[in-house]
Amino acid sequence: MAHTFYYEDCQQPDGATATHKVRHLIGRVGQEGLSERAARREHDRIMQEVNRKRGSVAPAVKGRTFRDIAEAWRVVIAPHLSPSTVRQRESHLRKHIMPRFGDAAPHTLDNSALQQMFSKELFGGSLRIVVGRNCPTCEEPRHQNAA
């Protein structure tokens, strides 16, 4: 059986906040259950949520923001791609991604943050309805009427 342990804040009857240790069952590991990798992934997801609730997400290391990673991509990866691919990815970075995540610490970007940006805020719904819709957040003609 795989468990994860963490400390959780709880409200006392007198209004004070106390911390207690929580044991959370992840599941059975082995042939009849989860793989060790899946158990570790679930543990990581739980701990990210616990840290987010407690407000203990570490700040970005100085000089290590998503913007820095994008700049490293421009130097290392982009020269090996076709010009049209680089134009398309630069456009997405400039119009959609950098305004939202540019100054964020890379370790704070999780699936829920990305899914929220892409499905709710950027396109107003499910990703399945994106094709054929006008891009609501930019004025670039090649993003308009993309069908």
PDB file of C-alpha atoms in Angstrom:
ATOM      1  CA  MET A   1       0.000   0.000   0.000  1.00  0.00           C
ATOM      2  CA  ALA A   2       1.253   3.482  -0.801  1.00  0.00           C
ATOM      3  CA  HIS A   3       0.542   6.349   1.558  1.00  0.00           C
ATOM      4  CA  THR A   4       1.585   9.952   1.679  1.00  0.00           C
ATOM      5  CA  PHE A   5       2.026  11.945   4.863  1.00  0.00           C
ATOM      6  CA  TYR A   6       1.714  15.693   5.246  1.00  0.00           C
ATOM      7  CA  TYR A   7       0.776  18.335   7.774  1.00  0.00           C
ATOM      8  CA  GLU A   8      -2.525  20.160   7.427  1.00  0.00           C
ATOM      9  CA  ASP A   9      -3.826  23.290   9.131  1.00  0.00           C
ATOM     10  CA  CYS A  10      -7.167  22.915  10.853  1.00  0.00           C
ATOM     11  CA  GLN A  11      -9.427  25.369  12.671  1.00  0.00           C
ATOM     12  CA  GLN A  12      -9.824  24.778  16.410  1.00  0.00           C
ATOM     13  CA  PRO A  13     -13.158  25.429  18.187  1.00  0.00           C
ATOM     14  CA  ASP A  14     -11.618  28.504  19.865  1.00  0.00           C
ATOM     15  CA  GLY A  15     -10.696  29.958  16.451  1.00  0.00           C
ATOM     16  CA  ALA A  16      -6.982  29.167  16.616  1.00  0.00           C
ATOM     17  CA  THR A  17      -5.239  27.277  13.851  1.00  0.00           C
ATOM     18  CA  ALA A  18      -3.494  24.011  14.671  1.00  0.00           C
ATOM     19  CA  THR A  19      -1.413  21.677  12.547  1.00  0.00           C
ATOM     20  CA  HIS A  20      -1.920  17.927  12.502  1.00  0.00           C
ATOM     21  CA  LYS A  21      -0.323  15.078  10.581  1.00  0.00           C
ATOM     22  CA  VAL A  22      -2.454  13.497   7.850  1.00  0.00           C
ATOM     23  CA  ARG A  23      -1.970  10.049   6.345  1.00  0.00           C
ATOM     24  CA  HIS A  24      -3.494   9.795   2.874  1.00  0.00           C
ATOM     25  CA  LEU A  25      -3.909   6.434   1.118  1.00  0.00           C
ATOM     26  CA  ILE A  26      -2.757   6.552  -2.487  1.00  0.00           C
ATOM     27  CA  GLY A  27      -3.486   2.928  -3.334  1.00  0.00           C
ATOM     28  CA  ARG A  28      -2.017  -0.515  -3.730  1.00  0.00           C
ATOM     29  CA  VAL A  29       1.304  -0.680  -5.561  1.00  0.00           C
ATOM     30  CA  GLY A  30       2.224  -3.773  -7.531  1.00  0.00           C
ATOM     31  CA  GLN A  31       0.783  -6.047 -10.187  1.00  0.00           C
ATOM     32  CA  GLU A  32      -2.795  -5.619  -8.959  1.00  0.00           C
ATOM     33  CA  GLY A  33      -2.578  -1.859  -8.459  1.00  0.00           C
ATOM     34  CA  LEU A  34      -0.653   1.259  -9.370  1.00  0.00           C
ATOM     35  CA  SER A  35       2.862   1.318 -10.699  1.00  0.00           C
ATOM     36  CA  GLU A  36       5.462   2.980  -8.509  1.00  0.00           C
ATOM     37  CA  ARG A  37       5.680   5.796 -11.037  1.00  0.00           C
ATOM     38  CA  ALA A  38       1.912   6.408 -10.903  1.00  0.00           C
ATOM     39  CA  ALA A  39       2.001   6.397  -7.087  1.00  0.00           C
ATOM     40  CA  ARG A  40       4.816   8.958  -7.079  1.00  0.00           C
ATOM     41  CA  ARG A  41       2.905  11.108  -9.575  1.00  0.00           C
ATOM     42  CA  GLU A  42      -0.209  10.993  -7.357  1.00  0.00           C
ATOM     43  CA  HIS A  43       1.901  11.835  -4.292  1.00  0.00           C
ATOM     44  CA  ASP A  44       3.343  14.837  -6.157  1.00  0.00           C
ATOM     45  CA  ARG A  45      -0.147  16.016  -7.163  1.00  0.00           C
ATOM     46  CA  ILE A  46      -1.369  15.770  -3.569  1.00  0.00           C
ATOM     47  CA  MET A  47       1.663  17.617  -2.221  1.00  0.00           C
ATOM     48  CA  GLN A  48       1.279  20.423  -4.777  1.00  0.00           C
ATOM     49  CA  GLU A  49      -2.305  20.920  -3.619  1.00  0.00           C
ATOM     50  CA  VAL A  50      -1.298  20.847   0.058  1.00  0.00           C
ATOM     51  CA  ASN A  51       1.476  23.392  -0.554  1.00  0.00           C
ATOM     52  CA  ARG A  52      -0.857  25.622  -2.551  1.00  0.00           C
ATOM     53  CA  LYS A  53      -3.437  25.612   0.281  1.00  0.00           C
ATOM     54  CA  ARG A  54      -0.764  26.425   2.864  1.00  0.00           C
ATOM     55  CA  GLY A  55       0.714  29.177   0.698  1.00  0.00           C
ATOM     56  CA  SER A  56       4.128  27.546   0.751  1.00  0.00           C
ATOM     57  CA  VAL A  57       4.935  27.502  -2.949  1.00  0.00           C
ATOM     58  CA  ALA A  58       8.569  28.497  -3.254  1.00  0.00           C
ATOM     59  CA  PRO A  59       9.345  31.689  -5.167  1.00  0.00           C
ATOM     60  CA  ALA A  60      11.236  31.513  -8.420  1.00  0.00           C
ATOM     61  CA  VAL A  61      14.984  31.326  -8.116  1.00  0.00           C
ATOM     62  CA  LYS A  62      16.361  34.679  -9.166  1.00  0.00           C
ATOM     63  CA  GLY A  63      16.702  34.678 -12.928  1.00  0.00           C
ATOM     64  CA  ARG A  64      14.642  31.504 -13.405  1.00  0.00           C
ATOM     65  CA  THR A  65      11.198  32.406 -14.632  1.00  0.00           C
ATOM     66  CA  PHE A  66       9.176  30.989 -17.486  1.00  0.00           C
ATOM     67  CA  ARG A  67      10.406  33.957 -19.538  1.00  0.00           C
ATOM     68  CA  ASP A  68      13.995  32.750 -19.034  1.00  0.00           C
ATOM     69  CA  ILE A  69      13.073  29.274 -20.201  1.00  0.00           C
ATOM     70  CA  ALA A  70      11.398  30.708 -23.300  1.00  0.00           C
ATOM     71  CA  GLU A  71      14.540  32.701 -24.030  1.00  0.00           C
ATOM     72  CA  ALA A  72      16.651  29.550 -23.687  1.00  0.00           C
ATOM     73  CA  TRP A  73      14.274  27.826 -26.123  1.00  0.00           C
ATOM     74  CA  ARG A  74      14.856  30.671 -28.601  1.00  0.00           C
ATOM     75  CA  VAL A  75      18.622  30.181 -28.393  1.00  0.00           C
ATOM     76  CA  VAL A  76      18.860  26.380 -28.281  1.00  0.00           C
ATOM     77  CA  ILE A  77      15.812  24.912 -30.044  1.00  0.00           C
ATOM     78  CA  ALA A  78      14.360  27.557 -32.369  1.00  0.00           C
ATOM     79  CA  PRO A  79      17.378  27.693 -34.748  1.00  0.00           C
ATOM     80  CA  HIS A  80      16.778  24.035 -35.604  1.00  0.00           C
ATOM     81  CA  LEU A  81      13.113  24.547 -36.555  1.00  0.00           C
ATOM     82  CA  SER A  82      11.629  25.839 -39.778  1.00  0.00           C
ATOM     83  CA  PRO A  83      10.956  29.581 -39.941  1.00  0.00           C
ATOM     84  CA  SER A  84       7.206  29.051 -40.173  1.00  0.00           C
ATOM     85  CA  THR A  85       7.215  26.897 -37.016  1.00  0.00           C
ATOM     86  CA  VAL A  86       9.246  29.504 -35.128  1.00  0.00           C
ATOM     87  CA  ARG A  87       6.858  32.283 -36.270  1.00  0.00           C
ATOM     88  CA  GLN A  88       3.839  30.316 -35.090  1.00  0.00           C
ATOM     89  CA  ARG A  89       5.352  29.464 -31.701  1.00  0.00           C
ATOM     90  CA  GLU A  90       6.655  33.000 -31.173  1.00  0.00           C
ATOM     91  CA  SER A  91       3.170  34.306 -31.890  1.00  0.00           C
ATOM     92  CA  HIS A  92       1.629  32.002 -29.273  1.00  0.00           C
ATOM     93  CA  LEU A  93       4.301  32.949 -26.763  1.00  0.00           C
ATOM     94  CA  ARG A  94       3.890  36.676 -27.358  1.00  0.00           C
ATOM     95  CA  LYS A  95       0.095  36.853 -27.480  1.00  0.00           C
ATOM     96  CA  HIS A  96      -1.063  34.173 -25.061  1.00  0.00           C
ATOM     97  CA  ILE A  97       1.571  32.514 -22.918  1.00  0.00           C
ATOM     98  CA  MET A  98       4.015  35.235 -21.834  1.00  0.00           C
ATOM     99  CA  PRO A  99       1.367  37.697 -20.609  1.00  0.00           C
ATOM    100  CA  ARG A 100      -0.017  34.978 -18.340  1.00  0.00           C
ATOM    101  CA  PHE A 101       3.048  32.932 -17.302  1.00  0.00           C
ATOM    102  CA  GLY A 102       6.097  35.067 -18.194  1.00  0.00           C
ATOM    103  CA  ASP A 103       7.046  35.992 -14.631  1.00  0.00           C
ATOM    104  CA  ALA A 104       5.871  32.723 -13.046  1.00  0.00           C
ATOM    105  CA  ALA A 105       8.224  30.250 -11.466  1.00  0.00           C
ATOM    106  CA  PRO A 106       8.418  27.180 -13.717  1.00  0.00           C
ATOM    107  CA  HIS A 107       7.629  24.800 -10.870  1.00  0.00           C
ATOM    108  CA  THR A 108       4.296  26.553 -10.216  1.00  0.00           C
ATOM    109  CA  LEU A 109       2.944  25.688 -13.662  1.00  0.00           C
ATOM    110  CA  ASP A 110       0.912  22.531 -13.277  1.00  0.00           C
ATOM    111  CA  ASN A 111      -1.733  20.825 -15.375  1.00  0.00           C
ATOM    112  CA  SER A 112      -4.619  22.693 -13.757  1.00  0.00           C
ATOM    113  CA  ALA A 113      -3.062  26.118 -14.452  1.00  0.00           C
ATOM    114  CA  LEU A 114      -2.392  25.241 -18.078  1.00  0.00           C
ATOM    115  CA  GLN A 115      -5.802  23.640 -18.605  1.00  0.00           C
ATOM    116  CA  GLN A 116      -7.511  26.684 -17.100  1.00  0.00           C
ATOM    117  CA  MET A 117      -5.675  28.995 -19.466  1.00  0.00           C
ATOM    118  CA  PHE A 118      -6.337  26.965 -22.574  1.00  0.00           C
ATOM    119  CA  SER A 119      -9.880  25.783 -22.009  1.00  0.00           C
ATOM    120  CA  LYS A 120     -11.568  28.463 -19.917  1.00  0.00           C
ATOM    121  CA  GLU A 121      -9.773  31.786 -20.181  1.00  0.00           C
ATOM    122  CA  LEU A 122      -8.322  31.634 -23.668  1.00  0.00           C
ATOM    123  CA  PHE A 123     -11.044  29.872 -25.607  1.00  0.00           C
ATOM    124  CA  GLY A 124     -14.062  30.090 -23.324  1.00  0.00           C
ATOM    125  CA  GLY A 125     -14.819  26.387 -23.242  1.00  0.00           C
ATOM    126  CA  SER A 126     -13.703  22.982 -24.332  1.00  0.00           C
ATOM    127  CA  LEU A 127     -10.637  22.544 -26.496  1.00  0.00           C
ATOM    128  CA  ARG A 128     -12.776  20.567 -28.956  1.00  0.00           C
ATOM    129  CA  ILE A 129     -14.568  23.737 -30.052  1.00  0.00           C
ATOM    130  CA  VAL A 130     -11.415  25.743 -30.802  1.00  0.00           C
ATOM    131  CA  VAL A 131     -11.129  24.751 -34.460  1.00  0.00           C
ATOM    132  CA  GLY A 132     -13.074  27.140 -36.637  1.00  0.00           C
ATOM    133  CA  ARG A 133     -13.539  29.807 -33.971  1.00  0.00           C
ATOM    134  CA  ASN A 134     -12.057  33.260 -34.062  1.00  0.00           C
ATOM    135  CA  CYS A 135      -9.244  33.795 -31.607  1.00  0.00           C
ATOM    136  CA  PRO A 136     -10.846  35.959 -28.881  1.00  0.00           C
ATOM    137  CA  THR A 137      -7.596  37.344 -27.472  1.00  0.00           C
ATOM    138  CA  CYS A 138      -5.666  38.629 -30.471  1.00  0.00           C
ATOM    139  CA  GLU A 139      -6.170  40.507 -33.678  1.00  0.00           C
ATOM    140  CA  GLU A 140      -3.773  38.618 -35.917  1.00  0.00           C
ATOM    141  CA  PRO A 141      -5.485  37.812 -39.242  1.00  0.00           C
ATOM    142  CA  ARG A 142      -3.976  34.329 -39.445  1.00  0.00           C
ATOM    143  CA  HIS A 143      -5.646  33.516 -36.123  1.00  0.00           C
ATOM    144  CA  GLN A 144      -8.984  34.758 -37.381  1.00  0.00           C
ATOM    145  CA  ASN A 145     -11.254  32.280 -39.145  1.00  0.00           C
ATOM    146  CA  ALA A 146      -8.793  29.427 -38.672  1.00  0.00           C
ATOM    147  CA  ALA A 147     -10.773  26.533 -40.107  1.00  0.00           C
TER     148      ALA A 147
END
